mmCIF file of C-alpha atoms in Angstrom:
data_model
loop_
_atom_site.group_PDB
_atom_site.id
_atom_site.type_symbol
_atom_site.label_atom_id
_atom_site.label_comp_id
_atom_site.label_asym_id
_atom_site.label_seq_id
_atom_site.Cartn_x
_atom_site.Cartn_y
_atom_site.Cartn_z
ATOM 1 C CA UNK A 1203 0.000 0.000 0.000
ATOM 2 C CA UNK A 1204 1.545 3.813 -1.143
ATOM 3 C CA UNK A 1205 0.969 6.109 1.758
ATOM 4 C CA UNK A 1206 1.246 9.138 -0.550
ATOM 5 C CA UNK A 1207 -0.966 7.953 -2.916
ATOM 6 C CA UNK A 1208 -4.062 10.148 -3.699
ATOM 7 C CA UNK A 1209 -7.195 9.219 -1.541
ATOM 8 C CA UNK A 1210 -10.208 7.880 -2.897
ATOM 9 C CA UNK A 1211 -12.844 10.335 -4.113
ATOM 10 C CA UNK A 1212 -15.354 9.345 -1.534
ATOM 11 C CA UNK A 1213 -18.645 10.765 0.737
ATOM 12 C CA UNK A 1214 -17.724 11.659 4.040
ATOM 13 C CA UNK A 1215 -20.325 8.974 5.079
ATOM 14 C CA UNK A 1216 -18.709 6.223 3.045
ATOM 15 C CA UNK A 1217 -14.998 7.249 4.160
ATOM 16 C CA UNK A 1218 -16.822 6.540 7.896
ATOM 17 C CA UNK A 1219 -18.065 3.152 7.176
ATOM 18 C CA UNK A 1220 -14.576 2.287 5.617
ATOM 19 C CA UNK A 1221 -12.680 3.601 7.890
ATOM 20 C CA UNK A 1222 -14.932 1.797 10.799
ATOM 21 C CA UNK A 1223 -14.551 -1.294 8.449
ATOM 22 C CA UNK A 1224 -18.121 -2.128 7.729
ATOM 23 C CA UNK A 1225 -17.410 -1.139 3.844
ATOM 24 C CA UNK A 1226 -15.333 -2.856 1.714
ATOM 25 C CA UNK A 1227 -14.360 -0.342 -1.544
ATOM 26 C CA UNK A 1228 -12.112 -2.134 -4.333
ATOM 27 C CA UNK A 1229 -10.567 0.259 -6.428
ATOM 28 C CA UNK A 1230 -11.469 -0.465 -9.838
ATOM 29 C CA UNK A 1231 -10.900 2.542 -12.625
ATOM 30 C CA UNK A 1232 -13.966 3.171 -14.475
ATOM 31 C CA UNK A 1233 -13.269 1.852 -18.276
ATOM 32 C CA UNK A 1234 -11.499 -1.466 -16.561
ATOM 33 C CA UNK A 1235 -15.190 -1.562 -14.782
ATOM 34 C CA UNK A 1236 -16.734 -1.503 -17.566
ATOM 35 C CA UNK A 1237 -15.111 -3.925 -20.091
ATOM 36 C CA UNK A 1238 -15.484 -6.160 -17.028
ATOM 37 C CA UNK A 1239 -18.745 -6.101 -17.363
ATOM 38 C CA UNK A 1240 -18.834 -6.438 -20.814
ATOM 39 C CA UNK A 1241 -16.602 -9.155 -21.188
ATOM 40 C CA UNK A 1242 -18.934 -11.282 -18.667
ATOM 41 C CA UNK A 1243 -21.593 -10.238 -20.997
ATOM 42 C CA UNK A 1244 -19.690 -10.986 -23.838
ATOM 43 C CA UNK A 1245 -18.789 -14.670 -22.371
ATOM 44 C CA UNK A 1246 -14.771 -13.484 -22.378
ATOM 45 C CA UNK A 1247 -12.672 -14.485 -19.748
ATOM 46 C CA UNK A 1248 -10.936 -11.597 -19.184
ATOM 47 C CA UNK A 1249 -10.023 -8.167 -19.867
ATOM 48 C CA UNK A 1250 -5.794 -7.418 -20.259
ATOM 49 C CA UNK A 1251 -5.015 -3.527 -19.271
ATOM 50 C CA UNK A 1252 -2.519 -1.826 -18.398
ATOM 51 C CA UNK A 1253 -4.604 0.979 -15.924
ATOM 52 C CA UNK A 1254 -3.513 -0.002 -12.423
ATOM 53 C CA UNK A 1255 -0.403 -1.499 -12.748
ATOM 54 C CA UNK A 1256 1.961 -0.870 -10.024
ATOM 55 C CA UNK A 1257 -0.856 0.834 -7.690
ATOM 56 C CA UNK A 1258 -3.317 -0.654 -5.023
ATOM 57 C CA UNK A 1259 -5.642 -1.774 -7.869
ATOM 58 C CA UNK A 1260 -3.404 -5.043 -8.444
ATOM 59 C CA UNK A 1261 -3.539 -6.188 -5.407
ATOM 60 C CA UNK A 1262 -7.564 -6.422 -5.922
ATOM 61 C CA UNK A 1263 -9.357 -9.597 -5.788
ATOM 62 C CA UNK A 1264 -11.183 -8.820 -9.271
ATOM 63 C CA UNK A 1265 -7.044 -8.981 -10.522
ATOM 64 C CA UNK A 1266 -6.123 -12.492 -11.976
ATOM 65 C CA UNK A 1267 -2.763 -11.653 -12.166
ATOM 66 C CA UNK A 1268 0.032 -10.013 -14.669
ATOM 67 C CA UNK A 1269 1.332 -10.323 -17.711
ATOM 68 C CA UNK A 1270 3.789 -8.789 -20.101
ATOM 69 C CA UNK A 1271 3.225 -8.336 -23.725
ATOM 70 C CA UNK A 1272 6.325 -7.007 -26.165
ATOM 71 C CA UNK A 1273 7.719 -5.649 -22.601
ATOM 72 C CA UNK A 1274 4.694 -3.834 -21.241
ATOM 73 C CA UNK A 1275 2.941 -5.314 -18.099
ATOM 74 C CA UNK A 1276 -0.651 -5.272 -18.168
ATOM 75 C CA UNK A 1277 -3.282 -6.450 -15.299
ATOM 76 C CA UNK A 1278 -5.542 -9.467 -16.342
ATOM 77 C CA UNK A 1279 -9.138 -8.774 -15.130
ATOM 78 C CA UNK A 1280 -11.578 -11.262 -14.146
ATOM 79 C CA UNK A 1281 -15.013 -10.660 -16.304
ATOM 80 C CA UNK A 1282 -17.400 -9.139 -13.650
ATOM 81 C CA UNK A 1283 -21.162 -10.759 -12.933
ATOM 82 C CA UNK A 1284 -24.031 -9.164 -11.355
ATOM 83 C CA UNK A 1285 -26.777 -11.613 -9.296
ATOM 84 C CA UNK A 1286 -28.729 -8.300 -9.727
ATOM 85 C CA UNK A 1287 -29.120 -5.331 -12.517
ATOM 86 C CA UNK A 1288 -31.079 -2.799 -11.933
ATOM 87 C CA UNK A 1289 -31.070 -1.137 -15.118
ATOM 88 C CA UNK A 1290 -32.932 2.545 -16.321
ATOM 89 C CA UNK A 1291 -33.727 3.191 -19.736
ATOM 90 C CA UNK A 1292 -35.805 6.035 -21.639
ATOM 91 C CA UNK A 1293 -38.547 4.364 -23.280
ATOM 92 C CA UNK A 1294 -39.596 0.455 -22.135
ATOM 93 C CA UNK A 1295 -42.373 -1.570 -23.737
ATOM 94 C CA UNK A 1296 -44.212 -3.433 -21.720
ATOM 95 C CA UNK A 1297 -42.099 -6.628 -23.070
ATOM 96 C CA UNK A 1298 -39.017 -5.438 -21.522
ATOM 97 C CA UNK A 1299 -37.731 -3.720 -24.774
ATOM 98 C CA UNK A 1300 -35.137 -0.533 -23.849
ATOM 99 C CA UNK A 1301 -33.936 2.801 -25.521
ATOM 100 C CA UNK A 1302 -31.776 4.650 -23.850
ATOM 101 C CA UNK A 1303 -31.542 8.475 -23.879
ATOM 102 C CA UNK A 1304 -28.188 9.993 -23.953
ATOM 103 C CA UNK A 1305 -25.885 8.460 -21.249
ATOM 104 C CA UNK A 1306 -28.437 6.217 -19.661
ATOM 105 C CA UNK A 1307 -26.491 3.848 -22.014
ATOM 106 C CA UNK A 1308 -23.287 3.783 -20.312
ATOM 107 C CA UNK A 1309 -23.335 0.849 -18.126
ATOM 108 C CA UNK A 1310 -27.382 -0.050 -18.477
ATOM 109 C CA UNK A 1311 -26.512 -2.035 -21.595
ATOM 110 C CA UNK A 1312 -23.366 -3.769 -20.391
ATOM 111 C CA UNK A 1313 -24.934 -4.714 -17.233
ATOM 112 C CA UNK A 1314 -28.440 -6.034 -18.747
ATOM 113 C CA UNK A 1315 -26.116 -9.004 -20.148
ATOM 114 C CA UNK A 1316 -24.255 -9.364 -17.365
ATOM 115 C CA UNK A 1317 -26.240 -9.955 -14.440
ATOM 116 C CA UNK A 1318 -28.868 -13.104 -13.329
ATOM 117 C CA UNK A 1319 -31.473 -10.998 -13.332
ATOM 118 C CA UNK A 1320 -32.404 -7.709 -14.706
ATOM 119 C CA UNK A 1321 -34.950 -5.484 -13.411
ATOM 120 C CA UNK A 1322 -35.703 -2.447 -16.169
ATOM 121 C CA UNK A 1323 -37.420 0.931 -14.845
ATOM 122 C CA UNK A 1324 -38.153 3.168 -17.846
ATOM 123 C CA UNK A 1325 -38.846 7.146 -17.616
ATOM 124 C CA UNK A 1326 -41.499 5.950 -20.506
ATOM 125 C CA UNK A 1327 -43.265 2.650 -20.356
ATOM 126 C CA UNK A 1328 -44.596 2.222 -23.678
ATOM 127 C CA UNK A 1329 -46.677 -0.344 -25.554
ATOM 128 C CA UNK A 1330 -45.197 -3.399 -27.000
ATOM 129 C CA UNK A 1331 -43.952 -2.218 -30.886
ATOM 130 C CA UNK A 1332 -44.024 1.556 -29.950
ATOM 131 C CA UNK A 1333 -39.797 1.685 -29.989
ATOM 132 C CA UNK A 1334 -38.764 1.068 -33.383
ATOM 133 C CA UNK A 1335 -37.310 -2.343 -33.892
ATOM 134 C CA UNK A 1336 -34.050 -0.832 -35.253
ATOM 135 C CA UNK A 1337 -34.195 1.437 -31.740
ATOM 136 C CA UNK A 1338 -33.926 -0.812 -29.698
ATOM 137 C CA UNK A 1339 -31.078 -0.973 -27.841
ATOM 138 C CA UNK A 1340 -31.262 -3.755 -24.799
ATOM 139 C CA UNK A 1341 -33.714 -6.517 -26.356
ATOM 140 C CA UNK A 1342 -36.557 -7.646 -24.204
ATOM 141 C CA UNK A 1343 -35.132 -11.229 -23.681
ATOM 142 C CA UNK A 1344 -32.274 -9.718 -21.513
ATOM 143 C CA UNK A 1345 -34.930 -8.234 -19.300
ATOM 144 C CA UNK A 1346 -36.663 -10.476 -16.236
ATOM 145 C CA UNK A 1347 -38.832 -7.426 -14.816
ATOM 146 C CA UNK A 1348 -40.255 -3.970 -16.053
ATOM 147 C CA UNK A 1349 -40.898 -1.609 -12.918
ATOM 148 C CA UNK A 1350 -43.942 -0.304 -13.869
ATOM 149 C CA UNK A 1351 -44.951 2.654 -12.152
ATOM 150 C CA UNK A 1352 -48.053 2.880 -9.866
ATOM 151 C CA UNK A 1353 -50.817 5.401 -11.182
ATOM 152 C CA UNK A 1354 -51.330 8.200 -8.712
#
């Protein structure tokens, strides 16, 4: 562990629980995150990068181990699994059919092949066929559960 290292960007509430050890944070960068995800979706058995090498992140448990490739090292990264994804798209048919609006794709996607079971909540709920076959994005098949808002 580096001492000097930069902390990690966290709420004050988090750093308590951490600190007080009833929180367990792995440091994972962001894009290794995701292309873990996607490779589990993906059926890959890894992801190979060189982000983290030489800081706390290799000494993860997600880390498989190290390799070096035409003399650079780079981290191999188990593919990452879900029991639960709780995903959010823009429009959902009733069949479990999602577009996504702007960056709702980011991990929604990756994680609605990812994960045992996928629970969509849509801003829209739509009937089945109203998103454009061509628009959608995460098929219904991927999806277990549409949240489907109560009327008020």
């Amino acid at each position: 562990k580096n001492p000097t290292a930069t902390p990690l960007c966290l709420t004050p509430e988090a750093q308590m629980q951490m600190n007080g050890g009833r929180l367990e944070v792995v440091p994972i960068p962001q894009g290794s995150f995701a292309e873990m995800i996607r490779a589990e979706g993906a059926g890959l058995g890894g992801v190979i990068t060189p982000t983290g090498v030489g800081t706390l992140v290799e000494e993860g448990e997600h880390v498989h181990g190290k390799i070096e490739i035409e003399g650079r090292t780079y981290l191999v990264e188990k593919p990452l699994r879900a029991d639960y994804a709780l995903i959010s798209g823009y429009n959902i048919d009733k069949a479990g059919n999602v577009w996504y609006k702007g960056t709702m794709r980011n991990f929604n996607q990756a994680m609605a092949t990812a994960a045992e079971v996928v629970i969509a909540e849509g801003e829209n709920i739509v009937e089945v066929g109203a998103i454009a076959h061509e628009d959608i994005v995460t098929p219904g098949v991927l999806v277990d559960y549409v949240a489907v808002p109560e009327e008020v």
